[in-house]
XYZ file of C-alpha atoms in Angstrom:
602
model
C 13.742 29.623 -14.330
C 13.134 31.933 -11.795
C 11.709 30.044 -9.614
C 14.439 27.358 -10.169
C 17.463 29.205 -8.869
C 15.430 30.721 -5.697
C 15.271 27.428 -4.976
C 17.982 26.565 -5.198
C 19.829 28.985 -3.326
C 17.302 28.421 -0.752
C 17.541 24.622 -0.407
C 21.385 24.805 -0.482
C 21.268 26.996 2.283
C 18.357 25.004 4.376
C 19.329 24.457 8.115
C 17.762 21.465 9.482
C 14.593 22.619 11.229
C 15.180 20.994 14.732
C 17.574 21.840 17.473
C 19.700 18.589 16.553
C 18.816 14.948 14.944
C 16.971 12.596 17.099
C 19.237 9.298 17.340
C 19.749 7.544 14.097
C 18.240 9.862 12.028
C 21.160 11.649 11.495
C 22.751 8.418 9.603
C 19.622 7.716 7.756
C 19.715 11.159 6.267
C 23.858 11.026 5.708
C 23.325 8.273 3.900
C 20.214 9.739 1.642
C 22.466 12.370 0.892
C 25.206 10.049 -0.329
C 23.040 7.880 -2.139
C 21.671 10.642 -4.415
C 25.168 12.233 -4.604
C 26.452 8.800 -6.049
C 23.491 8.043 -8.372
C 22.781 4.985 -6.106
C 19.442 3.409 -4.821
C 19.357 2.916 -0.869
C 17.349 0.294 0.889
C 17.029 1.591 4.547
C 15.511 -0.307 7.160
C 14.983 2.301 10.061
C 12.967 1.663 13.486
C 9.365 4.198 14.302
C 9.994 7.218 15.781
C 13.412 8.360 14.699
C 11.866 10.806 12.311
C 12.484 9.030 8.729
C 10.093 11.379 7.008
C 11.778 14.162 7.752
C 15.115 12.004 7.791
C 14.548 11.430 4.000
C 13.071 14.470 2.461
C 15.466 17.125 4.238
C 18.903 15.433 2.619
C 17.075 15.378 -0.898
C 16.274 19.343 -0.275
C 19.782 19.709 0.257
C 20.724 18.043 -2.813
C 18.342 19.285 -5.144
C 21.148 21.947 -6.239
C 24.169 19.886 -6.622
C 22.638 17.057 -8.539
C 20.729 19.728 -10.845
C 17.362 17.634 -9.360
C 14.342 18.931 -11.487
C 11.690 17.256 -9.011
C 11.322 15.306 -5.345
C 8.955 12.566 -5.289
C 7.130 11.198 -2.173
C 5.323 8.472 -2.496
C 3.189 6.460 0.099
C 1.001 3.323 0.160
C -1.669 4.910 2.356
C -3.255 8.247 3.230
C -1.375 8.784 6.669
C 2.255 8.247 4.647
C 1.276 11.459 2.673
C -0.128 13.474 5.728
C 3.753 12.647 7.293
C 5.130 14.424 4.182
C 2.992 17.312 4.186
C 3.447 17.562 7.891
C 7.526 17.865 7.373
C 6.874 20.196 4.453
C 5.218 22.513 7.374
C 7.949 21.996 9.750
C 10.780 23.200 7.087
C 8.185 26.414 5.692
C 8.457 27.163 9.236
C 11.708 27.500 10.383
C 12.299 29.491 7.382
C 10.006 31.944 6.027
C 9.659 32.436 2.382
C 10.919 29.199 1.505
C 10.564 29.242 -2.394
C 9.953 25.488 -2.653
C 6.448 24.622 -4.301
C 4.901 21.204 -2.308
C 1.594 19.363 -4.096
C -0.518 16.848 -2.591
C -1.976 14.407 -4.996
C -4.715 12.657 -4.686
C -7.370 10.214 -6.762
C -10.031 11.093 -9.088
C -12.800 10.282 -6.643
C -11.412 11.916 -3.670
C -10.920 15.364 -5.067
C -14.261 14.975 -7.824
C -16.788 17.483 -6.855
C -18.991 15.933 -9.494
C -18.714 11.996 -9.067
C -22.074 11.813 -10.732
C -20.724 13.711 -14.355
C -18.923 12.429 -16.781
C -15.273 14.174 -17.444
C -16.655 16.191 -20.243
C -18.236 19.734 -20.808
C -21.269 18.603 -21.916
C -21.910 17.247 -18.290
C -19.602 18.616 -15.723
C -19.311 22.345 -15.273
C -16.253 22.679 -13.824
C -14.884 20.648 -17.611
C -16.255 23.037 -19.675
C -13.978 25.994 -20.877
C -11.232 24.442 -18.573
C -8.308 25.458 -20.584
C -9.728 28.619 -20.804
C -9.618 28.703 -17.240
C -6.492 27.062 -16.967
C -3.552 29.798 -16.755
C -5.486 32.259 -14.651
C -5.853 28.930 -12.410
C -2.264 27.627 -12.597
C -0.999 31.279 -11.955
C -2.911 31.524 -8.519
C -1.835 28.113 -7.870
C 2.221 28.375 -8.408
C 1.737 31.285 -5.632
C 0.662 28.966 -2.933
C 3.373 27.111 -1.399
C 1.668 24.414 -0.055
C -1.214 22.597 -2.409
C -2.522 20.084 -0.307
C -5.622 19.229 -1.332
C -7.526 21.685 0.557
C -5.555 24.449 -0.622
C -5.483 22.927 -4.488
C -9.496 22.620 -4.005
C -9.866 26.283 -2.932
C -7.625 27.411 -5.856
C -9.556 25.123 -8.524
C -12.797 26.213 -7.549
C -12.221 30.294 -7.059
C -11.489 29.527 -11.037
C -14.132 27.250 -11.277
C -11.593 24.918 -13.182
C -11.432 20.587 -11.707
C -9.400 20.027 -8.562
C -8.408 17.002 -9.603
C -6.864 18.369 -13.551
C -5.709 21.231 -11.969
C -3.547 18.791 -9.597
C -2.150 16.835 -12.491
C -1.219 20.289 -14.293
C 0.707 21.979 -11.034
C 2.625 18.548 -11.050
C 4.833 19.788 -13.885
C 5.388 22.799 -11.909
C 5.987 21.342 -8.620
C 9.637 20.472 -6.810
C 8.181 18.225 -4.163
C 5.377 15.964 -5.405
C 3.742 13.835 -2.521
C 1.418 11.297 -3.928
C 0.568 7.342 -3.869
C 2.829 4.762 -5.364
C 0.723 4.331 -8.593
C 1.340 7.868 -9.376
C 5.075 6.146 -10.520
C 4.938 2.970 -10.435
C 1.703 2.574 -12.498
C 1.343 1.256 -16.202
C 0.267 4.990 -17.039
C 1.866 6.690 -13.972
C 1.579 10.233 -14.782
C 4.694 11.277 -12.955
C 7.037 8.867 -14.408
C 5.276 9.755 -18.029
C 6.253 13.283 -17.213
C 9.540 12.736 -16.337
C 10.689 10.735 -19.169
C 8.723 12.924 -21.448
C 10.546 15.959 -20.005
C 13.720 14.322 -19.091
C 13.429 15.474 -15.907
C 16.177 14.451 -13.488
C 14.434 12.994 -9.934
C 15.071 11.607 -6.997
C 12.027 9.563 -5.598
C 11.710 8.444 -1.632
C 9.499 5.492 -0.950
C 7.723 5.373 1.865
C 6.648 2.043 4.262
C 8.505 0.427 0.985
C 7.846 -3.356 2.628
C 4.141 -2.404 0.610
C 5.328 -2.029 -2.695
C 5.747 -5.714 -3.073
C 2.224 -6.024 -2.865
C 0.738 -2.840 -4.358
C 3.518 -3.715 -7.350
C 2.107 -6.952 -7.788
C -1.967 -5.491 -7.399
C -0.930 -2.656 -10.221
C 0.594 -5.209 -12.669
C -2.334 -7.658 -12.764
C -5.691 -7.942 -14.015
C -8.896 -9.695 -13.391
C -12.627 -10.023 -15.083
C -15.607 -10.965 -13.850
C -18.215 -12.846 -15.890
C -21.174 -11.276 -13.864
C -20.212 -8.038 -14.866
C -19.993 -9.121 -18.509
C -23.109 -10.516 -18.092
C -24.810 -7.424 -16.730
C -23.565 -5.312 -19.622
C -24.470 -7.501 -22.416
C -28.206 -7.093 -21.495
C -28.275 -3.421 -21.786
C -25.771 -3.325 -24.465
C -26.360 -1.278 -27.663
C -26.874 -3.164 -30.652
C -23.909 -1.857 -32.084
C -21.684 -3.969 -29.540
C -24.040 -6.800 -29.196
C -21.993 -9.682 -31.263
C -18.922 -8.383 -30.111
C -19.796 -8.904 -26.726
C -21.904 -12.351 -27.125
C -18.160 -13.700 -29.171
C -16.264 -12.307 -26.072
C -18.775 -14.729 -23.585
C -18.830 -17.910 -26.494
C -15.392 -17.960 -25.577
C -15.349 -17.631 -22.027
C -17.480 -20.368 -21.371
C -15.549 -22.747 -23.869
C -12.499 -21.576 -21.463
C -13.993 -22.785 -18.396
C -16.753 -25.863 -19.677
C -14.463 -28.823 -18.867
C -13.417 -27.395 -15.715
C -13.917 -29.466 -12.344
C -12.803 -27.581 -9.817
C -13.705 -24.150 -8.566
C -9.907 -22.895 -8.875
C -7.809 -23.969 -11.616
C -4.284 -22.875 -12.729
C -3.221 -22.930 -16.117
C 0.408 -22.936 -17.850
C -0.725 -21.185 -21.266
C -3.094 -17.864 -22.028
C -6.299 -18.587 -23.663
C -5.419 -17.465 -27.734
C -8.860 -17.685 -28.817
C -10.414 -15.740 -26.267
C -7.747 -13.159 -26.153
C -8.756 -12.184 -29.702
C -12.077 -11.746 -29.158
C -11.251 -9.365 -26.354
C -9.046 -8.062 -28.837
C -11.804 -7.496 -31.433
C -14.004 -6.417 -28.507
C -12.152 -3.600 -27.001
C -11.689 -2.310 -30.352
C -15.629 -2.015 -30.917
C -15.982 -0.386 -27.813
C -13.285 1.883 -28.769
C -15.211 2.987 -32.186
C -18.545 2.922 -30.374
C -17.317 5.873 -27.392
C -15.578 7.664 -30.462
C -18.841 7.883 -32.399
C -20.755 7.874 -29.344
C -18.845 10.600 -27.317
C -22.564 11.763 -25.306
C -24.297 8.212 -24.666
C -20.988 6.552 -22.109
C -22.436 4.207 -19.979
C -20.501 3.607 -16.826
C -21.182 0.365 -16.756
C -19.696 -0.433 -20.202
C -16.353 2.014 -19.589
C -16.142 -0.038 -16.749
C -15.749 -3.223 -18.218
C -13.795 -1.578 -21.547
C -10.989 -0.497 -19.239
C -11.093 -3.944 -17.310
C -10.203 -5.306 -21.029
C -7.731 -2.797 -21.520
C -5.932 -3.612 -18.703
C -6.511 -7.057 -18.994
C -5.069 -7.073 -22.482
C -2.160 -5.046 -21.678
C -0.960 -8.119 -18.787
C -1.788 -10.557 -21.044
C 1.220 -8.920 -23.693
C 3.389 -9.024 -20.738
C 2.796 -12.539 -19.438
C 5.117 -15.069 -18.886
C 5.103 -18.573 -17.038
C 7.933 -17.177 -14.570
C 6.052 -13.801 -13.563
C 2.662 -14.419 -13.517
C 0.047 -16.345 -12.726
C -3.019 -17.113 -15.055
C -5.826 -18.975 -12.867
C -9.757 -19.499 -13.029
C -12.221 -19.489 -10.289
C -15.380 -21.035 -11.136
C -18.715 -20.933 -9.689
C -21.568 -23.154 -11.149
C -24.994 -21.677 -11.093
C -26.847 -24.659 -12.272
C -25.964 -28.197 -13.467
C -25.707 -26.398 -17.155
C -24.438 -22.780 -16.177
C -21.552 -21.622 -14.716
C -19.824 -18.184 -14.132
C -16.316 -17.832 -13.706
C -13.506 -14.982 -12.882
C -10.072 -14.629 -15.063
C -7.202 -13.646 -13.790
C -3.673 -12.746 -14.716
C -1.592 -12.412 -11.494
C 1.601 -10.995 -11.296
C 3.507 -12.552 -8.667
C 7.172 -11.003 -9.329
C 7.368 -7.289 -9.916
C 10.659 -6.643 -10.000
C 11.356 -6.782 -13.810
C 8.437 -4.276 -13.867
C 9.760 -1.936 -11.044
C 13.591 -2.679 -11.929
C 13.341 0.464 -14.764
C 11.406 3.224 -12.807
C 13.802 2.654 -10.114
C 16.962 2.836 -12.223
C 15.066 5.669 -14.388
C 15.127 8.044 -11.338
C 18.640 9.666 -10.093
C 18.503 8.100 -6.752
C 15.821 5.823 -5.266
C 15.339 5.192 -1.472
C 13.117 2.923 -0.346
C 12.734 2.363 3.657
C 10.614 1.231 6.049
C 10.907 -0.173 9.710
C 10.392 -3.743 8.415
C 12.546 -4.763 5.347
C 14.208 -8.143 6.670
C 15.928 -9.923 5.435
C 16.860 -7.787 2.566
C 16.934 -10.509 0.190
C 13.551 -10.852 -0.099
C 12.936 -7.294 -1.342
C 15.666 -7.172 -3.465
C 14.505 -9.806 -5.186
C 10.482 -9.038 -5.484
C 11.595 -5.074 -6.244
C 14.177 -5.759 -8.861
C 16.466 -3.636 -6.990
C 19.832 -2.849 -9.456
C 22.882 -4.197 -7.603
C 24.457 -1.266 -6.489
C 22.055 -1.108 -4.484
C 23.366 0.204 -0.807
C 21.458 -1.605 2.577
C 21.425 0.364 5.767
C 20.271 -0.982 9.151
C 19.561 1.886 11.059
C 20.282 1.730 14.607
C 16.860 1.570 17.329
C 16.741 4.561 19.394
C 15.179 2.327 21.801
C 16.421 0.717 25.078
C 15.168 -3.153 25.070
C 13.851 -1.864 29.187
C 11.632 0.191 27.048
C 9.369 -2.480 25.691
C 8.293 -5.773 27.269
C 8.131 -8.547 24.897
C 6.410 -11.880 25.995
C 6.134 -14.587 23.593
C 2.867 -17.250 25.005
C 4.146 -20.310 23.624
C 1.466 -22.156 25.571
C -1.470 -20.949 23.374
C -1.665 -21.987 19.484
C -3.810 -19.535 17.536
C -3.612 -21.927 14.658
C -7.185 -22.545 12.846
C -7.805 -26.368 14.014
C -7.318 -24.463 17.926
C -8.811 -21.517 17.839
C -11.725 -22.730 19.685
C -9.815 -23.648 22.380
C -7.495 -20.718 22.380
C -10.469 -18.266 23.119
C -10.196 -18.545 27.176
C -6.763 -18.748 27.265
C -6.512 -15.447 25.290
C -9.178 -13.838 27.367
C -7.432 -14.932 30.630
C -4.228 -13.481 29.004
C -6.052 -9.996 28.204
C -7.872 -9.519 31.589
C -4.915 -10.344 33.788
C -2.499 -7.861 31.544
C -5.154 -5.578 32.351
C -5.645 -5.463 35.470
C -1.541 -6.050 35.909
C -1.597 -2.935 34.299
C -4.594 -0.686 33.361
C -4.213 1.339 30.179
C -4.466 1.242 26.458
C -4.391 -1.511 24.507
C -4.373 -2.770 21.035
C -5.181 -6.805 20.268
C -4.490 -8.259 16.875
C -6.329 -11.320 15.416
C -6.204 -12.733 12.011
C -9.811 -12.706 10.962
C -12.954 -10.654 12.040
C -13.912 -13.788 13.118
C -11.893 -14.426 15.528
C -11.573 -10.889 16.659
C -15.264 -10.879 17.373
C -15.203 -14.395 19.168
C -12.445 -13.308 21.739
C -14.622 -9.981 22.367
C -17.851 -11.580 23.026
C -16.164 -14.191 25.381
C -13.844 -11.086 26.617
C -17.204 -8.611 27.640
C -18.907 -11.668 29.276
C -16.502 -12.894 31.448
C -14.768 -8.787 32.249
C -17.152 -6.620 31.777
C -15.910 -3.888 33.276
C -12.763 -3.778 30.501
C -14.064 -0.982 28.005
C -13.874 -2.576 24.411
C -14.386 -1.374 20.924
C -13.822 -3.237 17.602
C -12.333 -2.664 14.295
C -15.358 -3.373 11.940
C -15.411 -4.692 8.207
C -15.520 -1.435 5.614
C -14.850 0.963 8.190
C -15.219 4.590 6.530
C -12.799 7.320 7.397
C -14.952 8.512 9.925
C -15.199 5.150 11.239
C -11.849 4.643 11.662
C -11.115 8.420 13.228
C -13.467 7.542 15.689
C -11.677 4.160 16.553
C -8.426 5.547 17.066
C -9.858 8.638 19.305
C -10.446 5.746 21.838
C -7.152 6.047 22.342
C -7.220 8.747 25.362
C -4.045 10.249 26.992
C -4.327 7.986 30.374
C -7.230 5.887 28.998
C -8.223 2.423 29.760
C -9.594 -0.173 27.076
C -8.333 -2.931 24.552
C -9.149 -2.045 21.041
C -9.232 -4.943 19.135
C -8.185 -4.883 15.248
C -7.251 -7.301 12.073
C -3.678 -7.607 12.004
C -2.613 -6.284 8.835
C -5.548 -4.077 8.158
C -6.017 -0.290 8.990
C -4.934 -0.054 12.592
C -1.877 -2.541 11.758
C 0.791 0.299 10.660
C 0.609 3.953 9.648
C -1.045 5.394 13.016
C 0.459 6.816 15.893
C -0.391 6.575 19.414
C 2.754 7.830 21.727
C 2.532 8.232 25.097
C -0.134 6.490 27.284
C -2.515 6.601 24.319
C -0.990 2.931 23.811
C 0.814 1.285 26.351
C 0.776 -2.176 24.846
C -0.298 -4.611 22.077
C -1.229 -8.592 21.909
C -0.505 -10.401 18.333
C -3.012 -13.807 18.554
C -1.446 -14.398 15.346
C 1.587 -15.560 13.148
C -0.270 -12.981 9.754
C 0.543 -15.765 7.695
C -1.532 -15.512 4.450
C -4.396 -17.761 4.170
C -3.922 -21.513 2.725
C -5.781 -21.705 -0.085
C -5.035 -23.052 -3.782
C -3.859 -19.675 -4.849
C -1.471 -18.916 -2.443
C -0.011 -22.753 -2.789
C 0.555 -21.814 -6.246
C 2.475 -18.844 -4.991
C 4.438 -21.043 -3.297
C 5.160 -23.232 -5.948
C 6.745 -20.150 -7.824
C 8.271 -18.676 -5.603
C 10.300 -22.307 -4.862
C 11.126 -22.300 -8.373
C 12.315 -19.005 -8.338
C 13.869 -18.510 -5.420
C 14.343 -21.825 -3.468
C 12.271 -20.235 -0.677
C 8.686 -20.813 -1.412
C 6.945 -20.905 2.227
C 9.291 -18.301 3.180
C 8.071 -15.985 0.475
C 4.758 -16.951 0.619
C 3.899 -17.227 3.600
C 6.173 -16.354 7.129
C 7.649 -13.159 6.035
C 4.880 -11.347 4.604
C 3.456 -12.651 8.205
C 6.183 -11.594 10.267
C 5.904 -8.241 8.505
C 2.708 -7.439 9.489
C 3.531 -8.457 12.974
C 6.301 -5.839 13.675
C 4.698 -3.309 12.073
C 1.868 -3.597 14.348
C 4.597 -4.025 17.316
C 6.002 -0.502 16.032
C 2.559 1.341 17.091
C 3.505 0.470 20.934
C 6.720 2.693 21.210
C 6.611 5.668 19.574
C 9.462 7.853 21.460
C 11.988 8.416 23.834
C 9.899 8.633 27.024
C 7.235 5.711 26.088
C 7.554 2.294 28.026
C 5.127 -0.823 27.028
C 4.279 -4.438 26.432
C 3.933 -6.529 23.537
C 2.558 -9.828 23.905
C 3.252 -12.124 20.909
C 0.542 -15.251 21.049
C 1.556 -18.308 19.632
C 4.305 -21.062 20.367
C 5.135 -20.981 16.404
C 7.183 -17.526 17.750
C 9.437 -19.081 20.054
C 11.094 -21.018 16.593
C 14.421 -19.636 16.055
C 13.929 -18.907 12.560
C 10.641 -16.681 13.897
C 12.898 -14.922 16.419
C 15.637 -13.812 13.853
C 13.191 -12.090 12.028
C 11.950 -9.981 15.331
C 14.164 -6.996 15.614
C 17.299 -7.015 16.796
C 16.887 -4.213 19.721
C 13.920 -6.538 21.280
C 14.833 -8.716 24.399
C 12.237 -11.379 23.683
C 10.647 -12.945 26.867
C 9.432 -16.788 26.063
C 7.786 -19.112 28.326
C 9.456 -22.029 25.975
C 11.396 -22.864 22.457
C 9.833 -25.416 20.391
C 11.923 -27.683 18.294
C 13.181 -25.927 14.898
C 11.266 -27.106 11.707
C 8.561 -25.699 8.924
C 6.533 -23.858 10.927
C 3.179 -26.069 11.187
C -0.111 -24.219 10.352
């Protein structure tokens, strides 16, 4: 209570850190304020570089007081979205010392483990047994340090020889800004939304890069298993769970014996083998009770596969979801096959964390058109949309569309030169940094090859599949203050959105690509639903998750005031006018020609 009206006073009294608001970011955070002052969510589109981290989280510090706000929630997609917060967080401790505001970083099991090879239990892991022993000694130390990112939380936990990663999930009750991924909400057992209906706590929650909730929303509320893996556990399996486990794969195959084709969606859920998953998950529930020293990974894995499986399957419906099977045969008598139970419209899932919080704002430089999120986020309907004005000049970035290369599949052979051409001409037009964007690693690799042949005196380096974090660091330190190279990357993928370049680190970017989502059975039934549903189904499915990626991989070229660069956008598909609204507004678009209007051919 203490605490509480120290901080108070002090976030009341906060001045913003900077010498004034860079352009736009003063009516992003005007309207944050208002939003939480009116109980309303706010869906803010705002461009790169105006500051929107900052832009969100100072106007909820401000409010925190007059809306009697127990906690501030920051949540992020992706690593880098967290390191923004954090980063603000510094900026504000600061500019004023002694800011009694307690800021925690958190992060998953595996990244802040220090024993991934123990089980969560005393009997195994050291740092679990006597932990609530240890705990108040360890929470005390911990409620002194301002700032528990993880390093600092890790430093904390271990001078009391207590786990990082429980000693993270016990600070969040005494936290007032909580940075952490979307699941740590959004999630069927998201421990901060548990908390905060358990303790009634009053939040406000900013959403960061929001145009990736659609996606993660959709990823959190399905659930898929994998034969193999059954497979694999029934031969080691304990007696104990042997019949449960052979009834569970009697049924499975029944599911998928008269089945032709490799991909198959079905209208109905499978009764017969949902109760022996049913029966199933309940052995394996008695066996790890009377069990508690002999858990297997192997068979937790696949018991909380069934648990979450089980818990879709309650929710399904024909509308919502998706229930397919992908077959593989193995023989002409044996086949394999993968179940899965796809959620394909969150929003009656996310509708009541959003309305559950006091105010909600989710932004992003790419939410258009707005209809689209509102209806995949379940947004309530007084919900508020802001366009926030580009601090940008158009003279500031050079966009070309190069209608007179396809990058569709049937061309791509015949695209490479062209491309190449493209590339080595910009180049040498222009020496610098570059980043090139391709829709496969494929493809990527292909243009490179022809690329170091026919130039090679252009420095190159490539994005790789499974790039570790060190990987990746070492990819973007390419990226030299007055440096010359083309870096080539999957649009869509790590380099896509989320990093930032400014300056001559990046001077300009090509996009050999539309991003549309592959065409393959699944996605067509996507489409199907989303047609149903909406009226829109190729526009949902495919061209503005596609266009999406596209300007968020535009965004890494300008960065701030002083920065000047090209975008080339490859593809004649870009010069259709219903491409071109989608492109912001503040861009004046170069193209070599319009095609005809139409459905955008693949």
């Amino acid at each position: 209570m203490r605490h509480r009206e120290a901080r108070d006073q002090a976030t009341g009294a906060l001045v913003f850190p900077h010498d004034e608001f860079r352009p736009g970011q003063r009516h992003l955070a005007e309207s944050v304020y208002k939003a939480v002052s009116t109980g309303r969510c706010l869906l803010a589109q705002a461009p790169t570089g105006i500051g929107k981290t900052l832009g969100t989280i100072f106007p909820m510090l401000k409010a925190m007081a007059p809306q009697q706000l127990d906690k501030l929630l920051f949540l992020t997609a992706k690593t880098p979205g967290r390191q923004l917060a954090l980063d603000a967080a510094r900026v504000l401790f600061a500019s004023q010392s002694q800011l009694p505001l307690r800021v925690l970083e958190l992060v998953a099991r595996d990244k802040a483990c220090e024993h991934l090879d123990k089980a969560c239990h005393g009997e195994s892991c050291p740092l679990a047994k006597g932990f609530y022993q240890r705990l108040p000694a360890a929470r005390q130390a911990a409620s002194q340090v301002p700032m528990l990112d993880r390093q600092a939380l890790r430093e904390v936990a271990l001078a009391h020889q207590v786990c990082p990663y429980y000693l993270s999930q016990e600070m969040a009750r005494w936290s007032d800004l909580v940075v952490a991924d979307y699941n740590y909400y959004f999630d069927f057992s998201a421990l901060l939304f548990g908390l905060a209906q358990a303790n009634q706590w009053q939040v406000a929650v900013l959403v960061d890069e929001a145009h990736n909730l659609v996606e993660r929303g959709r990823g959190m509320y399905s659930a898929s298993l994998d034969q193999q893996q059954l497979a694999s556990v029934r031969s080691t399996a304990p007696q104990a769970l042997k019949s449960s486990l052979q009834r569970l794969n009697r049924e499975w195959n029944a599911l998928h014996k008269e089945q032709l084709a490799p991909y198959q969606a079905y209208e109905q859920l499978p009764t017969a083998l949902l109760r022996a998953l049913a029966l199933c998950v309940a052995a394996l529930g008695d066996y790890f009770n009377e069990q508690p020293q002999s858990l297997d990974s192997g068979l937790q894995g696949l018991y909380f596969d069934l648990l979450q499986f089980a818990r879709v399957a309650e929710l399904f419906d024909q509308q919502q979801f998706i229930f397919d099977i992908n077959k593989r045969s193995l023989s002409a008598k044996r086949s394999l096959s993968r179940l899965s139970l796809r959620n394909v419209v969150p929003a009656p899932l996310l509708g009541p964390r959003l309305a559950a919080a006091r105010s909600t704002v989710l932004f992003s430089a790419t939410l258009n058109p707005q209809h689209y999120y509102r209806d995949l986020l379940g947004l309530p309907q007084t919900t508020v949309w802001l366009d926030v004005e580009s601090p940008f000049a158009a003279a500031q970035l050079d966009v070309h569309i190069v209608s007179r290369i396809s990058t569709r599949y049937v061309h791509r052979q015949a695209s490479l030169a062209p491309i190449v051409e493209l590339l080595a001409r910009q180049f040498a037009t222009r020496p610098g940094n570059y980043l090139a964007f391709f829709s496969s690693f494929d493809y990527l690799q292909q243009v490179a090859e022809l690329l170091a042949r026919e130039h090679p005196q252009i420095p190159l380096w490539l994005q790789s599949r499974g790039m570790d974090e060190a990987s990746r660091q070492g990819f973007l330190q390419q990226f030299r203050a007055q440096g010359q190279g083309i870096g080539f990357a999957v649009l869509g993928g790590a380099f896509g959105e989320g990093i930032d370049l400014p300056g001559s680190k990046l001077i300009g970017a090509f996009v050999a690509t539309l991003g549309l989502p592959q065409l393959n059975p699944l996605n067509e039934q996507m489409k199907q639903r989303m047609a149903r549903l909406f009226g829109s189904g190729y526009d949902y499915t495919y061209l503005y998750p596609g266009l999406q990626k596209v300007v968020q991989a535009a965004g890494r070229v300008i960065r701030g005031q002083a920065d000047r660069g090209v975008l080339m956008l490859i593809d004649d598909r870009f010069a259709e006018p219903r491409v071109r609204q989608l492109l912001p507004s503040w861009w004046a678009v170069d193209a070599e020609g319009i095609v005809p209007a139409g459905e955008i051919s693949r």
